[in-house]
Tab-separated table of C-alpha atoms and ligand atoms in Angstrom:
chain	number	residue	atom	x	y	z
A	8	UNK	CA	0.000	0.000	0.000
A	9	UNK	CA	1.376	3.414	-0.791
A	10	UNK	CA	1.876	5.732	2.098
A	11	UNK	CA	1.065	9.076	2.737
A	12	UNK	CA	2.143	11.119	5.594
A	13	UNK	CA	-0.112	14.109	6.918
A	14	UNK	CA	0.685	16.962	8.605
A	15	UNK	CA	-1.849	19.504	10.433
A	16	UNK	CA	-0.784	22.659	11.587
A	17	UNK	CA	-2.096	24.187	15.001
A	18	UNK	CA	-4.991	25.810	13.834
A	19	UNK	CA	-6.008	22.639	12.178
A	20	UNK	CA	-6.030	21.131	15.911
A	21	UNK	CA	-6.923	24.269	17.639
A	22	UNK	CA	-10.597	22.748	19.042
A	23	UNK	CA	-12.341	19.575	19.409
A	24	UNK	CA	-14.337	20.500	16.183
A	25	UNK	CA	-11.169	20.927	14.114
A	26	UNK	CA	-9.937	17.608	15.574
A	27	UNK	CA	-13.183	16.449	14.365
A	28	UNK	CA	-12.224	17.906	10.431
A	29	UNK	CA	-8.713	16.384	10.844
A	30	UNK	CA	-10.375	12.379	12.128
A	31	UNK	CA	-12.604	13.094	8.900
A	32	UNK	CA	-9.393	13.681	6.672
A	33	UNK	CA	-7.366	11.091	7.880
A	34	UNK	CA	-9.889	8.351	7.934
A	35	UNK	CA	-11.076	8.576	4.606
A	36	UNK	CA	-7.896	7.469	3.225
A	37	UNK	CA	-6.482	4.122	4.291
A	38	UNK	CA	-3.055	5.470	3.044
A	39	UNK	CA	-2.938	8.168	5.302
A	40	UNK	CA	-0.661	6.059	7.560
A	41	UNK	CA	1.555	8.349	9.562
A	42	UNK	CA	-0.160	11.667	10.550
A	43	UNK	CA	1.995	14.693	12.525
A	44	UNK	CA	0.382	16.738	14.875
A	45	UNK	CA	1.114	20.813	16.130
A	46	UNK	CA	0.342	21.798	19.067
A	47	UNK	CA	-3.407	23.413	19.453
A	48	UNK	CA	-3.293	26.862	17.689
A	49	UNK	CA	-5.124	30.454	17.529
A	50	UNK	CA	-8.705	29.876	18.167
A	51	UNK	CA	-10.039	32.815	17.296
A	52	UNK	CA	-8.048	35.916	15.751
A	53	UNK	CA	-6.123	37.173	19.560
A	54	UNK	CA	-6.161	33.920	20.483
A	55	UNK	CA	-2.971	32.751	22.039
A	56	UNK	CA	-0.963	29.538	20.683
A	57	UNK	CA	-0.438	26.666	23.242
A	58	UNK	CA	3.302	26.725	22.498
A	59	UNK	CA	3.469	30.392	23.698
A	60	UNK	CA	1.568	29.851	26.840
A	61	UNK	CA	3.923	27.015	27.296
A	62	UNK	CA	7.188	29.718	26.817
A	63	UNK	CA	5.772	32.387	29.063
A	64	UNK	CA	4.759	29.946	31.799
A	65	UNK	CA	8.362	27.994	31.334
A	66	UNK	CA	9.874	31.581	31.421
A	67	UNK	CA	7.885	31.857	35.155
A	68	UNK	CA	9.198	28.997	36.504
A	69	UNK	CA	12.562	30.151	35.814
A	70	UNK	CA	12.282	33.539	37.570
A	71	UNK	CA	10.861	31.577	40.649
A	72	UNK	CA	7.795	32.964	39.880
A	73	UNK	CA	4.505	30.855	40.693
A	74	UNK	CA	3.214	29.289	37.225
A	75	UNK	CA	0.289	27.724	38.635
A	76	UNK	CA	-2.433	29.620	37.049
A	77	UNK	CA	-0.437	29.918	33.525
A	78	UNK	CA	-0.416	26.347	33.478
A	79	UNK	CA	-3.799	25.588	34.391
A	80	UNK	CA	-4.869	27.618	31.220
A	81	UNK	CA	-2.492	25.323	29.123
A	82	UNK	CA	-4.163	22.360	30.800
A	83	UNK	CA	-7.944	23.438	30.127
A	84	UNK	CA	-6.883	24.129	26.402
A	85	UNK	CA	-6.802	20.786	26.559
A	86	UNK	CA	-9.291	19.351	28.532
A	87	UNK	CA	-11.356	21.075	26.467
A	88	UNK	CA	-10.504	19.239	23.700
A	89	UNK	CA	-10.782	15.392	25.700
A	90	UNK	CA	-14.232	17.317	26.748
A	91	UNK	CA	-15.390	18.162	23.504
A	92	UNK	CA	-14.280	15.056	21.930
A	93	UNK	CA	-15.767	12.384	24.316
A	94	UNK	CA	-13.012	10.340	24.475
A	95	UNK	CA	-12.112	8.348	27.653
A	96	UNK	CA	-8.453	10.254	28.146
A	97	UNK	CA	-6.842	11.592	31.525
A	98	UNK	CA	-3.999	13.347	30.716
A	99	UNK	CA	-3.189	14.675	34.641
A	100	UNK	CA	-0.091	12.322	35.391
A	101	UNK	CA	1.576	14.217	31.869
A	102	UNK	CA	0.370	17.296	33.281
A	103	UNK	CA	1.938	16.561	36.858
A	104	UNK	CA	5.284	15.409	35.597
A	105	UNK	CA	5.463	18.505	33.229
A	106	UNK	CA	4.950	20.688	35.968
A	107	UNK	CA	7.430	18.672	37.959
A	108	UNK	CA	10.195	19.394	35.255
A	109	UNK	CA	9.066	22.874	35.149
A	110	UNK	CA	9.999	23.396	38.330
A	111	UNK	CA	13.564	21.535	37.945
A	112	UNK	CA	13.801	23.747	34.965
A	113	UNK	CA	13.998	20.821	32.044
A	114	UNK	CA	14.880	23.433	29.674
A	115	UNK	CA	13.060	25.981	27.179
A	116	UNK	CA	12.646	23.168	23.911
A	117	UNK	CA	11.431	20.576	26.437
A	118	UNK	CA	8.961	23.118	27.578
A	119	UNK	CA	7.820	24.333	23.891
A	120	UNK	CA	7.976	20.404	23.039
A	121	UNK	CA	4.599	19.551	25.100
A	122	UNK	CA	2.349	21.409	22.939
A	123	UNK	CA	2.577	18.621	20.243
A	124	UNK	CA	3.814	16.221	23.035
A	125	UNK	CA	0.048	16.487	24.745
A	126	UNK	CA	-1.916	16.850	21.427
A	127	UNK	CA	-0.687	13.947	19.303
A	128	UNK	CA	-1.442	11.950	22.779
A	129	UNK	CA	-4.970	13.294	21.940
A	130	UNK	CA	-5.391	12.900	18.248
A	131	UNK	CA	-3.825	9.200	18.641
A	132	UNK	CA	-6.384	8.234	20.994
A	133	UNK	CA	-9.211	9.682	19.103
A	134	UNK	CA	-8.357	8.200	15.886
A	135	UNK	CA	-7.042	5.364	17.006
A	136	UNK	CA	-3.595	5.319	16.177
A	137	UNK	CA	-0.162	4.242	17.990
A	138	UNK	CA	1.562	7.226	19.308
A	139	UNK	CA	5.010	7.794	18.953
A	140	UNK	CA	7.440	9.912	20.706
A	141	UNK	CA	10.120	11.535	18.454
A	142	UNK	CA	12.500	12.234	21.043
A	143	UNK	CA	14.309	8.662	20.729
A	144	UNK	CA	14.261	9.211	17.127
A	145	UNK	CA	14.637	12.773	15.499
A	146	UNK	CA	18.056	13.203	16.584
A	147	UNK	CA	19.869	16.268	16.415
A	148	UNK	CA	24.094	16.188	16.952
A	149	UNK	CA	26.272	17.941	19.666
A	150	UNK	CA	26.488	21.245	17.860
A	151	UNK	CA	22.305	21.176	18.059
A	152	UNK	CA	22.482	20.749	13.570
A	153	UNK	CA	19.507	18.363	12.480
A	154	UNK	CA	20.983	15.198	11.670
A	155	UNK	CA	18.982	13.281	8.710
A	156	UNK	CA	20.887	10.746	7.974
A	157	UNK	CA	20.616	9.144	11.292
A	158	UNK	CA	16.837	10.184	11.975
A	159	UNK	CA	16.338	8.323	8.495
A	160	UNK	CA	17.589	5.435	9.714
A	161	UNK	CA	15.705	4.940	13.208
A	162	UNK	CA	12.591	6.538	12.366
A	163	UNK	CA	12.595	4.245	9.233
A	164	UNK	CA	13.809	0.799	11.409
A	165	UNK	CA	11.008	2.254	14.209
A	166	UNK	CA	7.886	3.646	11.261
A	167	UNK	CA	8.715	-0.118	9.201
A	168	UNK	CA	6.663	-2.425	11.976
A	169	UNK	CA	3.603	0.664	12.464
A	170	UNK	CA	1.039	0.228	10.580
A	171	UNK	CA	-0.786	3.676	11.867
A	172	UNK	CA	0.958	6.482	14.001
A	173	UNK	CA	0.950	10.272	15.348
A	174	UNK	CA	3.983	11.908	15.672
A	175	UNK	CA	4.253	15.395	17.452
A	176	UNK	CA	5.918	17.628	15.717
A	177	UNK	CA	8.712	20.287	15.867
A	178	UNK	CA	11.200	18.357	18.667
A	179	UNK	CA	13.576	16.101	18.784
A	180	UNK	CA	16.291	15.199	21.248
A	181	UNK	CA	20.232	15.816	21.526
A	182	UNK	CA	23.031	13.494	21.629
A	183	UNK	CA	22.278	13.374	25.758
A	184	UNK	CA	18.523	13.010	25.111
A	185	UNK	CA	17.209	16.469	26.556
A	186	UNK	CA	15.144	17.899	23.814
A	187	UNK	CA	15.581	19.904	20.902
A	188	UNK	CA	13.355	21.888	19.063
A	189	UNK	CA	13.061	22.863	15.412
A	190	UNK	CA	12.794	27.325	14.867
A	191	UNK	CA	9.285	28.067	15.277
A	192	UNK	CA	6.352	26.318	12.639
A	193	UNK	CA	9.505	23.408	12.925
A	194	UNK	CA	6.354	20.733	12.690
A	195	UNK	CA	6.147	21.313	8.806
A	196	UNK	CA	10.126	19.884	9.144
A	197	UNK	CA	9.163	16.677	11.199
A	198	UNK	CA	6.188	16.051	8.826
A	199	UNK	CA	9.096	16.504	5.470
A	200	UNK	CA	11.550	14.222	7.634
A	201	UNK	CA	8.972	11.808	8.736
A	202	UNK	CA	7.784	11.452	4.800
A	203	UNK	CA	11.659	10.962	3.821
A	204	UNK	CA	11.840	7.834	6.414
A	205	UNK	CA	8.953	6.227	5.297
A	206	UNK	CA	9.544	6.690	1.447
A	207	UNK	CA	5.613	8.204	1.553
A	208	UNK	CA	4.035	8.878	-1.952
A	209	UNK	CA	3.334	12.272	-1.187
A	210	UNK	CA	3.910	14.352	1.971
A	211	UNK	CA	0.462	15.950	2.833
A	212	UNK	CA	0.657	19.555	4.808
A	213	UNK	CA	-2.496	20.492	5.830
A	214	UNK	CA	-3.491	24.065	7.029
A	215	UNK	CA	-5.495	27.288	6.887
A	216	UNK	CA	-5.564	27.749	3.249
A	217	UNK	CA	-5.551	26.132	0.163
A	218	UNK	CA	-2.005	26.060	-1.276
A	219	UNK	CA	0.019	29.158	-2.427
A	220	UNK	CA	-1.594	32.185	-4.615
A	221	UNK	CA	-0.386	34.014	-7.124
A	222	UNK	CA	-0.136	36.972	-5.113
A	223	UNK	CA	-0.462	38.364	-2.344
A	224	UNK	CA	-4.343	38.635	-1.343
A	225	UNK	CA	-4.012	41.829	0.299
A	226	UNK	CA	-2.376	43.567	-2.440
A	227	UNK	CA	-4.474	41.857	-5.740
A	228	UNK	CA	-8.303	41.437	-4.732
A	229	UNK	CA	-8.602	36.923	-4.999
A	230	UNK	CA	-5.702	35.928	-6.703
A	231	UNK	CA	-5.554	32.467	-8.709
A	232	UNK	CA	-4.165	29.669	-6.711
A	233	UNK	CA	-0.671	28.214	-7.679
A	234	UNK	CA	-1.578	24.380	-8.826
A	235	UNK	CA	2.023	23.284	-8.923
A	236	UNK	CA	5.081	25.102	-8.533
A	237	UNK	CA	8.633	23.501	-8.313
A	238	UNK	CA	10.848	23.754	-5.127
A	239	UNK	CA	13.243	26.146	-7.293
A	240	UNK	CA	10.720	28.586	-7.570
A	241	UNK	CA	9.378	28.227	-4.342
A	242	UNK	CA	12.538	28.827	-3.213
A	243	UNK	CA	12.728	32.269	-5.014
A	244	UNK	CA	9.366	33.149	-3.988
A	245	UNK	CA	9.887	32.039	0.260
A	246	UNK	CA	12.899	34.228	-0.025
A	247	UNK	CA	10.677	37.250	-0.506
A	248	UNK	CA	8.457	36.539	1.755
A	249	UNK	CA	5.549	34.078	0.693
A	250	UNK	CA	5.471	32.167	3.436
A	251	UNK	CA	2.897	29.021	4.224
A	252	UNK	CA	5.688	26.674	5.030
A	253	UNK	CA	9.070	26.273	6.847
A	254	UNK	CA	12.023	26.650	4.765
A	255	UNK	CA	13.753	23.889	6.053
A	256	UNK	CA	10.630	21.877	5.982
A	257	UNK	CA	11.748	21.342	1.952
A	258	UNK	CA	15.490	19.602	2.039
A	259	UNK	CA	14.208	16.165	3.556
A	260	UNK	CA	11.784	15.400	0.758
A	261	UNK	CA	13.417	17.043	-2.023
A	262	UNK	CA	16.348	14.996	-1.481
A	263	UNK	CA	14.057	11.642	-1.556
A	264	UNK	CA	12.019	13.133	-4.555
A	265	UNK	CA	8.517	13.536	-2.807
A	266	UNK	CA	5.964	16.168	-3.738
A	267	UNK	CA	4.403	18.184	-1.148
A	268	UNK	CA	0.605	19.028	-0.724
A	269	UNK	CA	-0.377	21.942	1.068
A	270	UNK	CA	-3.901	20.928	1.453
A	271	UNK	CA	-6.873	23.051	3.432
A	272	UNK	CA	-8.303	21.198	6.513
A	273	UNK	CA	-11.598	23.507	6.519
A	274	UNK	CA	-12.269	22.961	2.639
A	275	UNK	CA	-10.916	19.436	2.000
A	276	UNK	CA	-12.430	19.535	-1.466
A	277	UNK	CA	-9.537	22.180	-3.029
A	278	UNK	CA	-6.518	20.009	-4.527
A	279	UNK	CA	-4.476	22.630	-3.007
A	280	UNK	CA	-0.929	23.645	-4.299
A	281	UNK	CA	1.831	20.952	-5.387
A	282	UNK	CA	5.331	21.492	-4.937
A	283	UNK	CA	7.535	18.999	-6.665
A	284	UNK	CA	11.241	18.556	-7.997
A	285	UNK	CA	10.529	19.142	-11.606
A	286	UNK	CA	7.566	19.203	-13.531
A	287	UNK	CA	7.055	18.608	-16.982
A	288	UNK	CA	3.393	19.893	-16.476
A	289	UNK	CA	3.352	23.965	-17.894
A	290	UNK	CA	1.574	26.282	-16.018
A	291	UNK	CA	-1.024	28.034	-17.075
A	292	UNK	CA	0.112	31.149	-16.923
A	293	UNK	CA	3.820	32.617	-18.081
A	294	UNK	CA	4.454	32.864	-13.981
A	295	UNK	CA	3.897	30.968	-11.359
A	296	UNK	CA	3.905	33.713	-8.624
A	297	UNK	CA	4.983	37.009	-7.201
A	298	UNK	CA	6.420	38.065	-4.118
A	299	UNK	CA	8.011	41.268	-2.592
A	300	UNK	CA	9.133	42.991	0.044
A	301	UNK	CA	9.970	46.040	1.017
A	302	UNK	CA	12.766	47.704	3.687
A	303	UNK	CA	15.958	47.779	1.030
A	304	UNK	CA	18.368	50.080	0.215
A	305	UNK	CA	20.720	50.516	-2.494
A	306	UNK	CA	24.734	51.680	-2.599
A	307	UNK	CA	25.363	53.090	-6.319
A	308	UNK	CA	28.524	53.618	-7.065
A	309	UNK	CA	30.227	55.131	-10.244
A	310	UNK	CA	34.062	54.983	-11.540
A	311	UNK	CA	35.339	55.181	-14.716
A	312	UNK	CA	36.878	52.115	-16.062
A	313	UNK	CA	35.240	50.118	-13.440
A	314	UNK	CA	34.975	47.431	-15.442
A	315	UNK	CA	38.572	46.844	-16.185
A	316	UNK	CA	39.711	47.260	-12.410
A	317	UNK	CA	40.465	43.758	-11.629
A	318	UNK	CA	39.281	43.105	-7.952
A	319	UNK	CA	36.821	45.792	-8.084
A	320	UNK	CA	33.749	44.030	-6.836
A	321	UNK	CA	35.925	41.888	-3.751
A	322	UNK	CA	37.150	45.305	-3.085
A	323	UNK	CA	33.191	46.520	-2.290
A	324	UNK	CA	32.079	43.417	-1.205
A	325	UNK	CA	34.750	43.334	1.387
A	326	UNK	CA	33.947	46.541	2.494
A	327	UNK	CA	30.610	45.345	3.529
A	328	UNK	CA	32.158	42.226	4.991
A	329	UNK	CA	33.848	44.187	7.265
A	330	UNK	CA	30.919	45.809	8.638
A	331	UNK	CA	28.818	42.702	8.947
A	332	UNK	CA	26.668	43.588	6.196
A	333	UNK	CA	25.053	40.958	4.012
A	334	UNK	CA	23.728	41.580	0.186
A	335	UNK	CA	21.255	40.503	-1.318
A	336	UNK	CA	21.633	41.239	-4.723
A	337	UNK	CA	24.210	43.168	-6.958
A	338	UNK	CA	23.103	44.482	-10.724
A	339	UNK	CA	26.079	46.121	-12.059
A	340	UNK	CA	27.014	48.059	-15.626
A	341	UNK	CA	30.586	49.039	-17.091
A	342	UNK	CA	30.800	51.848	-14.905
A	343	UNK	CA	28.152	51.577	-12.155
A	344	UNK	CA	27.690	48.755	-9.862
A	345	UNK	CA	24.378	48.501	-7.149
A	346	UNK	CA	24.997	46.742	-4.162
A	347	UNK	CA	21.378	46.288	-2.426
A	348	UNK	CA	21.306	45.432	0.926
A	349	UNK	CA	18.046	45.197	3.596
A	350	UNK	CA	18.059	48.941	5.091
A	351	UNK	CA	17.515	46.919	8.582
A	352	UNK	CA	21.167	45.842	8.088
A	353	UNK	CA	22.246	49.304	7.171
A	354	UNK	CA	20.782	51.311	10.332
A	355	UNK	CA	23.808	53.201	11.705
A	356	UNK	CA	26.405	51.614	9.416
A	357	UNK	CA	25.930	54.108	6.509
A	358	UNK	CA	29.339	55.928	7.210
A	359	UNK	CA	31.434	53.608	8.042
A	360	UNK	CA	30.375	51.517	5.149
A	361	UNK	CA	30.406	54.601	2.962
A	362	UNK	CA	34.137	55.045	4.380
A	363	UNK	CA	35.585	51.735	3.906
A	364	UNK	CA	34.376	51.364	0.149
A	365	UNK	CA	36.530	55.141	-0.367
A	366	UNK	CA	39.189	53.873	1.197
A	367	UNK	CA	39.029	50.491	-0.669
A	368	UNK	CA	37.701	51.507	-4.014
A	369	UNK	CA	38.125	55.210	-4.544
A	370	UNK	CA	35.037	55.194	-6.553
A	371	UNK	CA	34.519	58.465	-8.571
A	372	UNK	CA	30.994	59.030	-6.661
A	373	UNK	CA	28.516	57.055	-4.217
A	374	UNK	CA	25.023	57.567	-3.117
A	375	UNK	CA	22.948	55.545	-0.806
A	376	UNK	CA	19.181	55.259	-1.832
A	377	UNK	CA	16.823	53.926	0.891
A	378	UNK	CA	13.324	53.315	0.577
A	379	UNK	CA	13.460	50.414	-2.238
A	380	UNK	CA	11.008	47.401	-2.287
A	381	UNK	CA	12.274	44.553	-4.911
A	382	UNK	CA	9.235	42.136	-6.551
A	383	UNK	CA	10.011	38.837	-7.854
A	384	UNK	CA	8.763	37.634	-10.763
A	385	UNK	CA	9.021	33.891	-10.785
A	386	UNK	CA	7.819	31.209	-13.137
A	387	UNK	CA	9.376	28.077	-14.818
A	388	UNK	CA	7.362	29.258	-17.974
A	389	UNK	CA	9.630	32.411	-18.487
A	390	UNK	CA	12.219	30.319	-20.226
A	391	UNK	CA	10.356	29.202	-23.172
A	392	UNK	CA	8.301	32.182	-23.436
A	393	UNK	CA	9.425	35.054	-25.577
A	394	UNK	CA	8.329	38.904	-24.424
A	395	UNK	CA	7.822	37.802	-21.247
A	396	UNK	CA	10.187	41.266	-19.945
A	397	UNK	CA	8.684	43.391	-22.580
A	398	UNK	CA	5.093	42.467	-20.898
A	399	UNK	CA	6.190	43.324	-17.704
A	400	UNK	CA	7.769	46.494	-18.351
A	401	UNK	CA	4.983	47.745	-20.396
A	402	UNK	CA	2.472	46.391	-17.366
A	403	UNK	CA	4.758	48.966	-15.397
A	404	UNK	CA	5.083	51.632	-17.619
A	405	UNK	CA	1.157	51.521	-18.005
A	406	UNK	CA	0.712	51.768	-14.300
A	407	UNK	CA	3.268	54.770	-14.433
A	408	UNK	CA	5.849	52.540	-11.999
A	409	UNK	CA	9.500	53.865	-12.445
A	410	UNK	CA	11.707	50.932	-12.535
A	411	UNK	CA	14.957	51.459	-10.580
A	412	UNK	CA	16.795	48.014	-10.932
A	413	UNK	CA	16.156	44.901	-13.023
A	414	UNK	CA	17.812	41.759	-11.894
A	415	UNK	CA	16.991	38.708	-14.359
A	416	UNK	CA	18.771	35.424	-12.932
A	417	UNK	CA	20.883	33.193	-15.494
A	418	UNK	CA	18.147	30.082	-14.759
A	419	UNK	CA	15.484	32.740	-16.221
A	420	UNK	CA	13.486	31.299	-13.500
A	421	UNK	CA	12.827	34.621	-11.943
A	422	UNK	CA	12.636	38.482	-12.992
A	423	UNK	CA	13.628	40.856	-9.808
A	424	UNK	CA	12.648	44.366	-10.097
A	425	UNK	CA	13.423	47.453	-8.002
A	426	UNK	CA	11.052	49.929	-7.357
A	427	UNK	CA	9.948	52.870	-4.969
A	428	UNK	CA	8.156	51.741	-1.384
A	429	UNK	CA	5.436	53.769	-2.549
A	430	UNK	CA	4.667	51.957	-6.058
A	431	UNK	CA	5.197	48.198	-4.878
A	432	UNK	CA	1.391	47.418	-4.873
A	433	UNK	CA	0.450	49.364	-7.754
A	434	UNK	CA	3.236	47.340	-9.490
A	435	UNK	CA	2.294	43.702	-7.869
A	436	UNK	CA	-1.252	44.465	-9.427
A	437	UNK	CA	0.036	45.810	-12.878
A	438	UNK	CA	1.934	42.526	-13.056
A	439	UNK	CA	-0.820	40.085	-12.051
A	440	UNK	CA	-3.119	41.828	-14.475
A	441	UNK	CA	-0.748	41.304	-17.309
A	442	UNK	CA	0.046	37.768	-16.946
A	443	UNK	CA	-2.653	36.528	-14.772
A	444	UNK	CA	-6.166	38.800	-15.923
A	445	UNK	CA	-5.644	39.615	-19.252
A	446	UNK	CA	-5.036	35.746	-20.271
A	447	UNK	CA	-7.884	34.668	-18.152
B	19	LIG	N1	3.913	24.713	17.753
B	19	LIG	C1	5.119	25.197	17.155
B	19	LIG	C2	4.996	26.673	16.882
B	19	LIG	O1	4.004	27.297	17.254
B	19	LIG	C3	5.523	24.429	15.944
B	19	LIG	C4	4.501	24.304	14.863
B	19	LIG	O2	3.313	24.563	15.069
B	19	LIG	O3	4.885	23.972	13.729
B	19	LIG	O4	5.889	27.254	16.342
């Protein structure tokens, strides 16, 4: 039988009626073998996640503080749950022993860790599955780095002899078994790794919405969905911003050549978005999305000759090095060269980076322009289609958008434009409505 494995984020397991949309879910497909669980999630909109009840009461026990009250809310978030489910579940010794390591301060990850600890003990019990603790088998090594290669191996020797499981997300445990979380949303990485062990068909992730959009939906009014999009381009389009799903939550699979399914859990019926390795399947449209941000700045600087000044570009980079700056991208002409950078990064090193590139490059002038948002234009279909940069810069010269920086990557997989804070939606829209509307 082919296996799926199925992950549900915390506001898919928020309330006994969500549990109720994830038993429905699971059940209705034999192959859905191996299901990960979050911790319960946001409610309501200023709702407060269980795994930042669990940090604030953790950070109380450590001051010495009395958590008891903080910790009874985390324990009727769940009783709830048992309540509203009508299952036959105590879970007071696990709430006694928490408290117990609490109080002999286990550790910040351990204390995070029982969100998906406590609700995976609920979900197995309601659907009926074995439950499995990660801690023996997501191992990270000595320097706290994720370690695959082993986790492969005992989850797979442990997963081979289960027929049906929940795993808790987001922890695992450390060389001397105290545990270790993954960054926060980390459960989308235990669902990737725990598809990678198993070999699974497909790696199911289901949340709040139905797969990745075309855009933003605060800046175009209902954008398309994205059907399938490749990890390359989801890469590009994560990087600026589109977020849905951990970064890291992509390696395990990707290496093991598994698609991903970002599925819905309150409208099961949407196919959702696919992300796969390649995909011989062209999408409908020229692009497959676009994402920005904005907060940048750029550093122009001019010399004559630059281009024939061998170590020119070290030269600047260095410069930057030296003040712990990072770029992000670098456009350059004969005699001109743009070194953009996230302003954040730049607060209160303007001078001295300003200073070292003088002193390194005696460049004939320099200028630093702040206020820059960059849009990414990304889409596998950009390759084989020709015009595709004539449509967009007529979408923006139509919408009266002055471009300041064009940065087309050598995989023509994406398109980066630079342009003022105060045009980046009018420009998002301009775009969508070239390659999205007007082919519609
Ligand atoms: N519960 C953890 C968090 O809130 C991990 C997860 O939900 O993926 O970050």
């Amino acid at each position: 039988m082919d296996t799926k494995v199925v992950k549900f984020g915390g506001s898919s397991l928020a309330d006994a009626e969500q549990f109720r949309k994830v038993a429905d879910i699971v059940l209705s497909d034999k192959s859905r073998r191996f299901v990960v669980a979050s911790a319960p999630g946001k409610r309501f909109s200023g709702d407060v996640k269980v795994t930042d009840m669990l940090y604030n009461c953790y950070d109380m026990a450590v001051k010495g503080e009395s958590f008891d009250r903080s910790f009874s809310a985390i324990e009727a978030r769940f009783n709830d749950i048992i309540t509203g489910l009508g299952i036959d579940l105590s879970l007071d010794k696990e709430f006694s022993d928490i408290k117990d390591a609490f109080a002999h301060r286990a550790g910040r990850d351990y204390a995070a860790s029982r969100g998906e600890y406590l609700n995976s003990i609920v979900l197995a019990k309601f659907l009926g599955f074995e439950f499995i603790d990660p801690a023996g088998y997501i191992r990270f090594d000595e320097t706290g780095t994720f370690d695959l290669d082993t986790t492969r191996k005992l989850l797979g020797e442990k997963l081979a002899d289960i027929e049906y499981a929940v795993i808790p997300g987001f922890y695992g445990s450390m060389p001397n078994d105290t545990i270790k979380t993954f960054s926060r949303g980390g459960s989308d990485v235990t669902g990737s790794i725990v598809a990678s062990a198993v070999n699974a068909v497909i790696y199911e992730n289901w949340t709040d919405v139905s797969g990745f959009l075309i855009a933003n939906p605060t800046i175009v009014d209902k954008p398309e969905p994205i059907t399938t999009i490749t990890y390359r381009e989801l890469r590009e389009l994560a990087y600026m911003g589109a977020g849905v799903l951990h970064e890291d939550a992509i390696f395990p699979v990707r290496r093991a050549n598994i698609p991903i399914n970002i599925r819905n859990t309150n409208r099961p019926e949407d196919k959702g978005t696919f992300i796969v390795s390649d995909t011989a399947e062209t999408s409908r449209y020229t692009i497959t999305g676009i994402a920005g941000k904005k907060g940048f700045s750029v550093i122009q600087i001019e010399k004559d000759m630059m281009n024939a000044e061998i170590g020119f570009g070290k030269n600047v980079l260095r410069a930057l090095e030296k003040n712990n700056v990072a770029f992000e991208h670098m456009p350059s002409g004969i005699d001109t060269m743009s070194v953009i950078v996230s302003s954040e990064t730049l607060i209160g090193k303007e001078k001295p980076v300003l200073d070292e590139i003088t002193y390194r490059c005696h460049p004939d002038k320099m200028e630093i322009e702040n206020n820059l948002a960059l849009i990414a234009v990304v889409g596998r279909g950009m390759r084989k289609t020709r015009g595709t940069a004539g449509r967009l810069f007529s979408a923006l010269a139509h919408a009266r958008v002055n471009v300041k920086m064009i940065d087309q990557g050598s995989s023509e997989l994406n398109i980066i434009i630079g342009v003022e804070e105060e045009d980046f939606e009018t420009a998002i829209r301009a775009i969508y409505d070239m390659f999205v509307l007007t082919v519609k």
